[in-house]
Coordinates of C-alpha atoms and ligand atoms in Angstrom, one line a residue:
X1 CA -11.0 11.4 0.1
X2 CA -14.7 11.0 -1.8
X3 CA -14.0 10.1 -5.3
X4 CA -17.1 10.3 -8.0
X5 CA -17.4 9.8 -11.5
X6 CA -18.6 11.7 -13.9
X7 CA -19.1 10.9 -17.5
X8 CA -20.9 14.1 -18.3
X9 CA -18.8 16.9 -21.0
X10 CA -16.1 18.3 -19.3
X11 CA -16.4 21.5 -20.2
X12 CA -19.6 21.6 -18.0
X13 CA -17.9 20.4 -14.8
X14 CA -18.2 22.9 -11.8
X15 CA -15.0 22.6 -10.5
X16 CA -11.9 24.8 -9.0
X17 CA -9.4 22.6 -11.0
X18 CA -9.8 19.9 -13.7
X19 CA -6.9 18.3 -14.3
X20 CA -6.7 16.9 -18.0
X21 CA -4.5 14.4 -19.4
X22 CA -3.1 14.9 -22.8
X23 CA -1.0 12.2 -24.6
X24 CA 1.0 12.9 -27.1
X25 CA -0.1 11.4 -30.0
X26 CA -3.8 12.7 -28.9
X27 CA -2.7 16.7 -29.4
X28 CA -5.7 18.9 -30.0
X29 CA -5.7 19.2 -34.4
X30 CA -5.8 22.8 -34.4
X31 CA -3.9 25.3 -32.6
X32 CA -5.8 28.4 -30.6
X33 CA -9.6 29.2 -30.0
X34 CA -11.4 28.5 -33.5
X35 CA -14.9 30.5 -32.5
X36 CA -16.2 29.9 -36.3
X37 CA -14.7 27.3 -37.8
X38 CA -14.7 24.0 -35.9
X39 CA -11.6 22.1 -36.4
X40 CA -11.6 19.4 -38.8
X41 CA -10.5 16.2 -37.2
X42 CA -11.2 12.5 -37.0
X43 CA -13.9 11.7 -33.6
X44 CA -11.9 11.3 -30.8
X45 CA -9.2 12.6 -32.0
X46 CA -8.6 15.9 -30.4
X47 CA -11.7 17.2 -30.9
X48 CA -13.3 17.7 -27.7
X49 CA -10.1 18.4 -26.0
X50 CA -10.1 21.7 -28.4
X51 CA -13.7 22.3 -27.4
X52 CA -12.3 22.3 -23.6
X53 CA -9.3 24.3 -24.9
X54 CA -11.5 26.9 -26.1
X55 CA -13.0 27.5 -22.6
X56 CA -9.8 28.2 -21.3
X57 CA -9.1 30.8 -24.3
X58 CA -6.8 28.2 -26.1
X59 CA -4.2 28.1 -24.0
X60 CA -3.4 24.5 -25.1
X61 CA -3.4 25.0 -28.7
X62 CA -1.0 27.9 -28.7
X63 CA 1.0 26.0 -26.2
X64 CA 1.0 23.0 -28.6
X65 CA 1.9 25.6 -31.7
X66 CA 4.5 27.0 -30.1
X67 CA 5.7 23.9 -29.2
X68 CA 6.2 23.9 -25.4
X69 CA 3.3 21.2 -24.8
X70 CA 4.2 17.5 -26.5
X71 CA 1.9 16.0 -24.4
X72 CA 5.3 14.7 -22.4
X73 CA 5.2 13.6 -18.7
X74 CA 6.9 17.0 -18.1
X75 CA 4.7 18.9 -20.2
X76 CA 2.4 21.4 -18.3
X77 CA -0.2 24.5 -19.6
X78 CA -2.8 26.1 -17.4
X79 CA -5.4 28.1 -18.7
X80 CA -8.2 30.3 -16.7
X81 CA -12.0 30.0 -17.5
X82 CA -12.7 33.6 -19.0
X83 CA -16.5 32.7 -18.7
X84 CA -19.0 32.0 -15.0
X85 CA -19.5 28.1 -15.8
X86 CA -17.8 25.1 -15.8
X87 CA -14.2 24.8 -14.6
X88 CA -12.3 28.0 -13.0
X89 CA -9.0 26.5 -13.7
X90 CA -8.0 23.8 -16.9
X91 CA -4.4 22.4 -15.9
X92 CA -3.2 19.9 -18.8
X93 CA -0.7 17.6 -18.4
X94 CA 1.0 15.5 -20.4
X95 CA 1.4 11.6 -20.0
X96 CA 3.8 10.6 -22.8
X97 CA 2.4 8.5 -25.9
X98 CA -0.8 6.2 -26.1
X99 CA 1.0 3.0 -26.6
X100 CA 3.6 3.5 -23.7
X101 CA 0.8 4.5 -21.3
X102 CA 0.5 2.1 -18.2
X103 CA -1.8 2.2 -15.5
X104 CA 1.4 3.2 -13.0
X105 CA 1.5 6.3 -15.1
X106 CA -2.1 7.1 -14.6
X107 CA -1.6 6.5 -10.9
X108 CA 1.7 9.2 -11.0
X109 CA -0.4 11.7 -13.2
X110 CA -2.9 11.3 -10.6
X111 CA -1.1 11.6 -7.7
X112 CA 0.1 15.3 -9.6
X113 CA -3.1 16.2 -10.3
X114 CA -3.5 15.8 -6.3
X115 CA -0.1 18.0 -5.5
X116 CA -1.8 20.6 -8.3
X117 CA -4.5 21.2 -6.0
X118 CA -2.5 21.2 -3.0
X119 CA -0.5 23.7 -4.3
X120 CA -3.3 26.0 -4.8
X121 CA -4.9 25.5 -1.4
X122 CA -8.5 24.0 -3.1
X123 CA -9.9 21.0 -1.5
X124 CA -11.5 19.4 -4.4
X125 CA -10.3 19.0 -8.0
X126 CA -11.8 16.8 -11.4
X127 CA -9.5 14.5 -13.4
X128 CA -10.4 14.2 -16.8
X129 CA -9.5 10.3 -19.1
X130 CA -11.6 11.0 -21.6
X131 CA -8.8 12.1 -24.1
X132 CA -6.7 9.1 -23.5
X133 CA -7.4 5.9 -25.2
X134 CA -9.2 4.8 -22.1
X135 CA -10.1 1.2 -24.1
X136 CA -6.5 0.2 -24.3
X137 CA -6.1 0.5 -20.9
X138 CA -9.6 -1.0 -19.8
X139 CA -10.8 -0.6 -16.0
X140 CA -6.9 -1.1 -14.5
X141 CA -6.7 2.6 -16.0
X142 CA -9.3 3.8 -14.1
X143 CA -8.7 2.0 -11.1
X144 CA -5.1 3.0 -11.3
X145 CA -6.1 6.8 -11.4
X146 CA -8.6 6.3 -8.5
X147 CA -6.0 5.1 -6.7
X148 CA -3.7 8.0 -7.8
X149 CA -5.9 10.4 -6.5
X150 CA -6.9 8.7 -3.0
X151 CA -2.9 7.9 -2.1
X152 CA -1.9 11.5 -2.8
X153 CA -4.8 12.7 -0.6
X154 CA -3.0 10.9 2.5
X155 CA -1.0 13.0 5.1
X156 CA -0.5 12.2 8.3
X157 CA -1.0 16.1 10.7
X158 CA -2.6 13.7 13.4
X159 CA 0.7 14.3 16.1
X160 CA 1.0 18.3 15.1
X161 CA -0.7 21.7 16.7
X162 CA -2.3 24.0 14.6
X163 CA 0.3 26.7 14.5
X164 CA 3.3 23.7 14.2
X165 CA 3.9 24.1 11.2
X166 CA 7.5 23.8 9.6
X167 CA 9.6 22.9 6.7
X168 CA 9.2 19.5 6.7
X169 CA 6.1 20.0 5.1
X170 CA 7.8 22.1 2.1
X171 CA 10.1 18.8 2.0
X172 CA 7.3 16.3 1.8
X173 CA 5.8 18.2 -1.3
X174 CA 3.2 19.6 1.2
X175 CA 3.8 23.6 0.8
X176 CA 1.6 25.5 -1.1
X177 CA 2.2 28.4 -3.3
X178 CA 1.0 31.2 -0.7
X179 CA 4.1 30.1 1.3
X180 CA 1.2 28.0 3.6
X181 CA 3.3 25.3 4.9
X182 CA 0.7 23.0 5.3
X183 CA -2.3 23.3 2.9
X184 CA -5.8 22.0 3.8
X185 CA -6.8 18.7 2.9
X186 CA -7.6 17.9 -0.7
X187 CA -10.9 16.3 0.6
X188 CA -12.7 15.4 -2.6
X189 CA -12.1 14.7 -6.5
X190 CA -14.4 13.7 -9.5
X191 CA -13.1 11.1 -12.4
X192 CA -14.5 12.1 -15.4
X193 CA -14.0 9.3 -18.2
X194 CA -15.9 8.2 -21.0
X195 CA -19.5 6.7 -20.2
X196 CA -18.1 3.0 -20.2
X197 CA -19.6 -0.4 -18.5
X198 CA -17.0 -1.1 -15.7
X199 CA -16.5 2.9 -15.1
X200 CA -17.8 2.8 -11.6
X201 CA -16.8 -0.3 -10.4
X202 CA -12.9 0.2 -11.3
X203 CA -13.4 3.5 -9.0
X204 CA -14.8 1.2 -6.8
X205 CA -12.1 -1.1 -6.0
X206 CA -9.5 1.8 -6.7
X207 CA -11.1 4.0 -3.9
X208 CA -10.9 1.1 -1.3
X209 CA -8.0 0.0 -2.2
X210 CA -6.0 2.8 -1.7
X211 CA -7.9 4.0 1.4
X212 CA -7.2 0.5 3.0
X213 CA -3.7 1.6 2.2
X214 CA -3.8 5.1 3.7
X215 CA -5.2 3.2 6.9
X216 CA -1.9 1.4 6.9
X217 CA -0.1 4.2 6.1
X218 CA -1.6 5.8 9.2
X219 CA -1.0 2.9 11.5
X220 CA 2.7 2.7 10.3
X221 CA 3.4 6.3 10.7
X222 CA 2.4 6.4 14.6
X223 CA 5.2 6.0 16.6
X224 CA 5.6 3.2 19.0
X225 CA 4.7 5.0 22.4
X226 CA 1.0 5.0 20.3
X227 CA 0.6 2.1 18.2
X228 CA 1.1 -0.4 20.6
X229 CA 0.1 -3.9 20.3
X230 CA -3.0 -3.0 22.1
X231 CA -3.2 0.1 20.4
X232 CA -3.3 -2.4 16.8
X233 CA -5.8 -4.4 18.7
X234 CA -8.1 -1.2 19.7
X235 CA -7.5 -0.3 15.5
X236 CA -8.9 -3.9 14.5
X237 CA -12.0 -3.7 16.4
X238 CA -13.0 -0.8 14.8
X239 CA -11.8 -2.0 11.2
X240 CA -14.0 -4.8 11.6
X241 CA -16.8 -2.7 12.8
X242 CA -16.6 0.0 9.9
X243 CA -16.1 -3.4 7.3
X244 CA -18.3 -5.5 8.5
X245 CA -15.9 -8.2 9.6
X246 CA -15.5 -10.8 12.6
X247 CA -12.8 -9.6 15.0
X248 CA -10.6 -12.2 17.9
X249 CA -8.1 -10.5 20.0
X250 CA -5.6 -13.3 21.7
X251 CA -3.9 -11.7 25.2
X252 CA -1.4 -13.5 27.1
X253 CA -3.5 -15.5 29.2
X254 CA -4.8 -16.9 25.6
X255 CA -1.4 -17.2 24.3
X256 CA -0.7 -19.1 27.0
X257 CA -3.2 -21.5 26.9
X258 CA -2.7 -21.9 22.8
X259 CA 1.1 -22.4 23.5
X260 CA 2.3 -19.5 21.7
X261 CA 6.0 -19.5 23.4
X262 CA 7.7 -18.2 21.0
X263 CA 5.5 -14.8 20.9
X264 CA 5.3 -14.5 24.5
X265 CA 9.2 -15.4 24.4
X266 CA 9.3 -12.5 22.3
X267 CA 7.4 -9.7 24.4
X268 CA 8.8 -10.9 27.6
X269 CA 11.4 -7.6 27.8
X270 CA 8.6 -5.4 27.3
X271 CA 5.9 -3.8 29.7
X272 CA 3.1 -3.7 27.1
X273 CA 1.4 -6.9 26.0
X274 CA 1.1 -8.5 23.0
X275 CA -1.6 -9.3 21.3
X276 CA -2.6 -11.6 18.5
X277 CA -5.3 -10.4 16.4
X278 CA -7.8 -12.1 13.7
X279 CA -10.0 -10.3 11.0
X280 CA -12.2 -12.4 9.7
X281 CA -14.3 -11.7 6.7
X282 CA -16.9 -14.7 5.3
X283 CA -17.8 -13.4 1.9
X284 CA -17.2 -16.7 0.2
X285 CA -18.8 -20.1 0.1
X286 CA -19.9 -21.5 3.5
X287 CA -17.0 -24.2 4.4
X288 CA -14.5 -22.5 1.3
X289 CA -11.0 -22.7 2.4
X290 CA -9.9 -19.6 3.9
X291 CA -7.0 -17.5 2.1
X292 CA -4.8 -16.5 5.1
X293 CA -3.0 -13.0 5.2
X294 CA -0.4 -12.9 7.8
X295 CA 1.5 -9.2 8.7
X296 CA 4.4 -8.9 11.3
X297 CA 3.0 -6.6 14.1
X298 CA 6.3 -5.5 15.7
X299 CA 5.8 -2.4 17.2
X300 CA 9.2 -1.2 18.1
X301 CA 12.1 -3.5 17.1
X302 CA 14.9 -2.2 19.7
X303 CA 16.4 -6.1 18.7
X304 CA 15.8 -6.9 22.1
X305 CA 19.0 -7.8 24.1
X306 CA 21.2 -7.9 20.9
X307 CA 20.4 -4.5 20.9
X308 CA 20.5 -2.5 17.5
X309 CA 23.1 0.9 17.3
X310 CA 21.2 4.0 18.1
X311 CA 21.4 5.5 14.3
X312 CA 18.3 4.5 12.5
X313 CA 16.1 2.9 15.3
X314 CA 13.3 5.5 15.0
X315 CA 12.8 3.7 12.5
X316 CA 11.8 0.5 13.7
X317 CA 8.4 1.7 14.9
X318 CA 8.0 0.9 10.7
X319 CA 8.2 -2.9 12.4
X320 CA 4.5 -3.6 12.4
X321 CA 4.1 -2.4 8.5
X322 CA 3.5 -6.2 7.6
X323 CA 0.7 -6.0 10.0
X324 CA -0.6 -2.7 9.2
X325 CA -0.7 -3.7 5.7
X326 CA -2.5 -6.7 6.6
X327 CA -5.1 -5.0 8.1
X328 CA -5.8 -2.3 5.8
X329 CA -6.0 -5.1 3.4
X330 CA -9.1 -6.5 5.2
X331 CA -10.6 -3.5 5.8
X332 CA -11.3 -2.8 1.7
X333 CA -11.8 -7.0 1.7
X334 CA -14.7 -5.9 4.1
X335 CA -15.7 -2.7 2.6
X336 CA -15.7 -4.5 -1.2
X337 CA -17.5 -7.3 -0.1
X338 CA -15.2 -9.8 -1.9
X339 CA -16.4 -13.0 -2.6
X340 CA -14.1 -15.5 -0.7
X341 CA -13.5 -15.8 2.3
X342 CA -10.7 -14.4 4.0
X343 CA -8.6 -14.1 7.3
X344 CA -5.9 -11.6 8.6
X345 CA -3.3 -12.4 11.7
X346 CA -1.4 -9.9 12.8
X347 CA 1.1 -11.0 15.8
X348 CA 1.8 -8.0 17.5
X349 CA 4.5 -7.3 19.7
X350 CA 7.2 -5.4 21.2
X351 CA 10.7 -6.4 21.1
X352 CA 12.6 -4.9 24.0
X353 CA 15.0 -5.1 26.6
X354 CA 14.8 -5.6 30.7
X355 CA 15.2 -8.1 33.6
X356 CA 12.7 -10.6 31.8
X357 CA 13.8 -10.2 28.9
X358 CA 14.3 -13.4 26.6
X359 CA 18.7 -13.8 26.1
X360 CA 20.5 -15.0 23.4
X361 CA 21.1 -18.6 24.2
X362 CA 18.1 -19.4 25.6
X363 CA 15.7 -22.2 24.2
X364 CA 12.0 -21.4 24.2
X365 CA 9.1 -23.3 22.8
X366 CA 6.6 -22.3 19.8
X367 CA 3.0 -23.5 19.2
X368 CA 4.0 -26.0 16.3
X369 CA 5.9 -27.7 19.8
X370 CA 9.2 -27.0 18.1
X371 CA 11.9 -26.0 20.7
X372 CA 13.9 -22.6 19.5
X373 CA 17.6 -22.3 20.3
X374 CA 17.7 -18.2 20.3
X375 CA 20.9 -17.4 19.2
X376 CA 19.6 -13.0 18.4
X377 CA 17.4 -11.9 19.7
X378 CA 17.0 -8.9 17.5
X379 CA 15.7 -11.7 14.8
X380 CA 12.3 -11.7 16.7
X381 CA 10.0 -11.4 13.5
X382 CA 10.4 -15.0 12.8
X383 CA 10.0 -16.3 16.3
X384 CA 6.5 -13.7 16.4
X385 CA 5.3 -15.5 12.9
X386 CA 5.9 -18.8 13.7
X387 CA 3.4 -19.0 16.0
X388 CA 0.8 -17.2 13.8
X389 CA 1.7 -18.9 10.9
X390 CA 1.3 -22.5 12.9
X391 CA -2.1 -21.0 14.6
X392 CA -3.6 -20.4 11.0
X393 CA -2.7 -23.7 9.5
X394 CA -5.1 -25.1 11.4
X395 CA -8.2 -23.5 9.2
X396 CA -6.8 -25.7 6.7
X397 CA -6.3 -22.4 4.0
X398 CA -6.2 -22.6 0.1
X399 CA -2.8 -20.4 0.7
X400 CA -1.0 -18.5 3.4
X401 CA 0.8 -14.9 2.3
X402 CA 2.6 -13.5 4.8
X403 CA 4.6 -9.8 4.6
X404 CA 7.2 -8.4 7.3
X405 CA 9.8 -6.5 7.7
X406 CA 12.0 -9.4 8.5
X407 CA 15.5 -9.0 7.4
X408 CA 18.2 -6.6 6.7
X409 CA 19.5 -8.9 4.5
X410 CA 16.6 -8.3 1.6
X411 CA 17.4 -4.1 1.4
X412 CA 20.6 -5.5 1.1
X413 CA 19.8 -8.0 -1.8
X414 CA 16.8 -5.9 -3.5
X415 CA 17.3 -2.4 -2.4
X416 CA 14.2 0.0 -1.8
X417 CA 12.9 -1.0 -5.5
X418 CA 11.1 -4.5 -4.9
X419 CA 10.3 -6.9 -2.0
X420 CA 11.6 -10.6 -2.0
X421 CA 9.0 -13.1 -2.8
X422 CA 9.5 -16.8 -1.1
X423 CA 8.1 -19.5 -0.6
X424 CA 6.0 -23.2 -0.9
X425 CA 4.0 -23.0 -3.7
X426 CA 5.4 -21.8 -7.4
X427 CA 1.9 -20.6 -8.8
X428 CA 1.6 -18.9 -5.3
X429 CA 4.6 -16.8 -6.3
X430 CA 4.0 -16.5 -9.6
X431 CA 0.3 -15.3 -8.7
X432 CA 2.3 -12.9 -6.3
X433 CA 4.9 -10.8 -8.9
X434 CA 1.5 -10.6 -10.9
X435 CA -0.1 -8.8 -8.4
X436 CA 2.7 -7.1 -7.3
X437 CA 3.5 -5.6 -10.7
X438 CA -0.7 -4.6 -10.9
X439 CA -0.4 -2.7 -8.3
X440 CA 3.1 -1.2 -9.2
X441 CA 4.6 -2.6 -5.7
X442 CA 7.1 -5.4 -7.4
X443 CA 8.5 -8.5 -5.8
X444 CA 11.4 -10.7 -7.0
X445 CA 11.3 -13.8 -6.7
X446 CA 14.7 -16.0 -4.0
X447 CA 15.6 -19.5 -3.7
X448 CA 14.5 -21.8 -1.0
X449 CA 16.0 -25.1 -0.2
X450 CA 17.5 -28.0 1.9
X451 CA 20.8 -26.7 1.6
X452 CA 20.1 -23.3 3.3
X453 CA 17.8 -25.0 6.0
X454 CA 20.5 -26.7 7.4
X455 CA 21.5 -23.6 8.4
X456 CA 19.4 -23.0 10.9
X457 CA 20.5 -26.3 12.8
X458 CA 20.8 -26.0 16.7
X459 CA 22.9 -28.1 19.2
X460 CA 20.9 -27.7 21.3
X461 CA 17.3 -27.7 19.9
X462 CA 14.9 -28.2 16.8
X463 CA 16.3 -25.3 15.4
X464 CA 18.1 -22.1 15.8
X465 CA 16.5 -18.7 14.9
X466 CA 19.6 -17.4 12.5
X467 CA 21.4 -18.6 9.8
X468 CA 24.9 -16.4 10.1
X469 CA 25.3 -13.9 7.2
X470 CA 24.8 -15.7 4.2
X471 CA 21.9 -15.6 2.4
X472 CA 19.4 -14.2 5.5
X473 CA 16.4 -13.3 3.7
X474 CA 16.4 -17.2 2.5
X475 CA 17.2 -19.0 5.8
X476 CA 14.5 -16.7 7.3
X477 CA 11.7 -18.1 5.1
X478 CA 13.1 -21.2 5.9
X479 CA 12.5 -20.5 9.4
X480 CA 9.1 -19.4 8.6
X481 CA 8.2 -22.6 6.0
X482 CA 9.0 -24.6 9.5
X483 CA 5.7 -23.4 10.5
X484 CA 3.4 -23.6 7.6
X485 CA 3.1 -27.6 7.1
X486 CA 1.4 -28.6 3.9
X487 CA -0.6 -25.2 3.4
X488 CA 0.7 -23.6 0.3
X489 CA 2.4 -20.5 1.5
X490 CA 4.4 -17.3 -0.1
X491 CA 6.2 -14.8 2.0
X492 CA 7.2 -11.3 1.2
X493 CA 10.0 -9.7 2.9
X494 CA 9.1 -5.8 2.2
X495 CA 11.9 -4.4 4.7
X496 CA 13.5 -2.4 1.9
X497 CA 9.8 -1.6 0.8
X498 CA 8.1 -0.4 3.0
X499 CA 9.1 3.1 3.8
X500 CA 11.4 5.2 2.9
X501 CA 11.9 8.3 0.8
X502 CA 9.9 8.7 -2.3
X503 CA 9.5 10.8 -5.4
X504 CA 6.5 9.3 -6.7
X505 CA 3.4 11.9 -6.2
X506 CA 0.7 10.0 -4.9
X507 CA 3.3 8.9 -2.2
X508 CA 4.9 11.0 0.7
X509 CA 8.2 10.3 2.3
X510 CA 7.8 8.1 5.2
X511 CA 5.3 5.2 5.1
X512 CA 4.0 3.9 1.8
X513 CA 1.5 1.3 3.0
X514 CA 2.9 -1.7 1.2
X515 CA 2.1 -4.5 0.0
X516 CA -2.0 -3.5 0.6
X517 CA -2.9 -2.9 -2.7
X518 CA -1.0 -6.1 -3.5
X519 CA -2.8 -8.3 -1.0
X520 CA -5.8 -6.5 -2.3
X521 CA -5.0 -7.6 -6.1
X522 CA -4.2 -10.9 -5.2
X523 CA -7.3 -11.5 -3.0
X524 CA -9.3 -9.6 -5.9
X525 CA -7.4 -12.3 -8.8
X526 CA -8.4 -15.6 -6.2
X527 CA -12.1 -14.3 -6.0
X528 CA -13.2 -13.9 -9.0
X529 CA -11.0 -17.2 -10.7
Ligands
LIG1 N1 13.0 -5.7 11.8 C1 14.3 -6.2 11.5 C2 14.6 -6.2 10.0 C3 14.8 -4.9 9.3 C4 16.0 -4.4 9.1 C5 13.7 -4.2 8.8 C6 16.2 -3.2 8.5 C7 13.9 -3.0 8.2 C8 15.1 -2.5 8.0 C9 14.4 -7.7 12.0 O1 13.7 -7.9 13.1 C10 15.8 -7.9 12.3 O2 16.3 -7.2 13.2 N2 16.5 -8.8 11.5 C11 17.8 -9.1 11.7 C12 18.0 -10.6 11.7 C13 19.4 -11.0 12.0 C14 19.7 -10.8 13.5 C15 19.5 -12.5 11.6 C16 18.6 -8.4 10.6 O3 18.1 -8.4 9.5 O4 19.7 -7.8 10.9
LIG2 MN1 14.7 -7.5 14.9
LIG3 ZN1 12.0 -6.8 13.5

């Protein structure tokens, strides 16, 4: 989606929908069109949203007087431009009261103002902060509603015919109100907001944030048979061309030579190969220790000869959402220019079954030279990181984050409402639930320790790659931490996260991109401290 801004009069936008948000303690002072007599009010204070009520014939102000609009997250009015300028249609909406106003809301009102337009079958529409007390929520406002209106924009028609249309679309809040199952695009959208200082620079880093996120989105909606490992690989190389970064793609034959057993241990049941993949982007000081994303690329998680049941499994083509989060991450790091200097990995890999595939039992080797008793195989995620996580230690980072889809056990401890946070480094974590609750994708912090590492204790071997049923999210950080010597280093477990089914509007059912705009918030916080 193109996003400007515009800190022009409203009332002068040309637009087929301008969206307006109305708090509720920000009401227009006088009820219907006043031709003559200009409503008396303090500046600010309702004025010019009356001035932009009275092009629409004062359809908010008898709305307001009859008292159907409080200026309430429900609370709805459309009014019709009687005149040939400015906008054709003036949908208000409410967003609840100044002081309770977030920038989460702003990126839900957004995301409605999106499913307005889609509604109506219009590809471009105008949202209008200039009524709210835009100063009390400072750029993040902005940036939140930027992001709002970019998320919603997302849909993912790539795999369907032009007549294929069907009611899945109506389900996904896709259907329009000419029955259209599937309405075109909402391709482009204006913020209008007061003329402030950090206007354009909050839609800015809103805009690429959330389109790194729809590129993850993308990535984790394609099903397995198309987002291969290589497939991942092919989708780096041109990420780094359109952002400017450095790109390294590790085959086998590489993998070999680095000593990466436990990610070839890992694709050995599966025809396609894996590939390890590095996005490098130098925007900080020459020498600057590197912060290190890291994203489980799992393309299909089958569990390998511990085979998963057959209800659900679709769904582990969502296996590589780590990866696809850590790559739309370094697209906007590109695409911003970010001051620092910054590398993705994404291990990617199937995790199937066959004659060569690795058994439950076996020991394999890893990069760090640690031998691996695998006693499931099916808890490949950890076996994949270890040697990415042991591969990027050796830039010497300021910090590692890693996110994957890693364990049952975390939907299990956390639901579908936040991921698990582990790891190293307290002010790591801490600097983690802060960027997780900017970019409304919490985490929650677990416990690590000595007492759940032992564990993962082998008779065989250095160490076994489960820990039974207790406390799995925790034993499979400690797994990870294994691999992450003395680098500071936080992991988020986002399988409950992910995906799923959604009623936020500026998300679909299906994938939701996480934790991008958290990496990006993080990355953002480190850059500029
Ligand atoms: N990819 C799965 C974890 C997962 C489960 C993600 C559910 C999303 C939803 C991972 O590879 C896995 O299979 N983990 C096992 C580990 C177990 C064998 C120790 C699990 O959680 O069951
Ligand atoms: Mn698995
Ligand atoms: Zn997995």
């Amino acid at each position: 989606m193109r996003l400007e801004t515009n800190a022009g009069p409203p009332e002068r936008i040309e637009t087929p929908l301008m969206v307006v948000l109305v708090a509720s303690d920000r009401l227009p002072p006088e009820p219907g069109p006043r031709p003559e007599a200009a409503p008396q009010a303090e500046p600010g204070m309702g004025l010019e949203l009356a001035a932009l009520d009275r092009l629409v014939g004062g359809a908010l102000g008898r709305a307001v007087a009859a008292g159907d609009f409080r200026g309430r997250a429900r609370d709805r009015v459309l009014g019709h431009r009687p005149a040939e300028r400015g906008p054709e249609r003036v949908l208000f909406i409410g967003v609840g009261s100044t002081k309770a106003l977030t920038p989460e809301k702003l990126r839900v009102a957004a995301g409605k103002a999106v499913r307005a337009a889609e509604f109506r079958c219009l590809r471009s529409l105008a949202l209008c902060v200039r009524f709210l007390d835009m100063e009390a929520l400072g750029a993040r406002g902005v940036q939140a509603a930027a992001e709002g209106l970019v998320l919603a924009s997302w849909r993912f028609d790539e795999l369907r015919s032009e007549g294929g249309a069907d009611g899945e679309a109506a389900a996904n809040g896709g259907a329009a109100m000419d029955g259209t199952a599937r309405p075109p695009p909402v391709e482009s959208a204006v913020v209008v907001a007061a003329p402030s200082d950090g206007l354009e620079e909050a839609v800015r880093l809103g805009h690429a944030f959330a389109a790194g996120e729809n590129r993850a989105r993308t990535l984790q909606a394609r099903p397995g048979n198309i987002a291969t490992p290589s497939h991942l690989a092919d989708e780096a190389r041109r990420i780094a061309d359109e952002a400017g970064l450095e790109v390294e793609v590790l085959g086998p034959a590489e993998m070999k030579a680095e000593g990466m057993e436990a990610l070839l241990a890992v694709s050995r049941g599966s025809d396609e190969e894996p590939r390890l993949i590095v996005l490098r982007h130098r925007g900080g000081e020459h020498g600057e220790a590197p912060l290190v994303l890291v994203g489980k690329g799992l393309t299909f998680d089958a569990g390998g000869i511990s085979i998963k049941p057959a209800k659900g499994m679709e769904k582990m083509k969502y296996d590589m959402s780590g990866g696809a989060a850590v790559m739309g991450a370094m697209w906007a790091v590109g695409r911003l220019g970010l001051p620092a200097n910054v590398i993705g990995v994404v291990p990617g890999s199937e995790n199937l079954l066959s004659g060569s595939a690795t058994k439950p039992g076996d020991v394999i080797g890893s990069r760090a030279g640690r031998s691996i008793e695998v006693i499931n195989t099916d808890a490949e995620g950890r076996l994949i990181l270890a040697d990415a996580l042991d591969y990027a230690v050796e830039w010497r980072p300021a910090a590692i984050v890693d996110c994957a889809t890693l364990t049952g056990a975390a939907v299990v401890a956390l639901g579908h409402h936040r991921s698990a946070v582990l790891g190293s480094d307290e002010g790591l974590v801490e600097e983690l639930r802060a960027a997780g609750d900017a970019a409304a994708q919490p985490c929650w912090p677990l416990p690590m320790g000595p007492e759940y590492r032992k564990q993962l204790k082998s008779g065989v071997a250095d160490l076994r790659n489960v820990g039974g049923r207790p406390a799995g999210t925790i034993t499979a950080a400690c797994f990870l931490s294994e691999f992450t010597g003395d680098i500071p280093w936080a992991h988020l477990d986002i399988a409950g996260t992910a995906y799923g089914s959604t009623k936020k509007p500026y998300l679909r059912n299906g994938p939701f991109g996480l934790p991008c705009r958290l990496l990006l918030e993080w990355v953002h916080a480190r850059a500029f401290s």
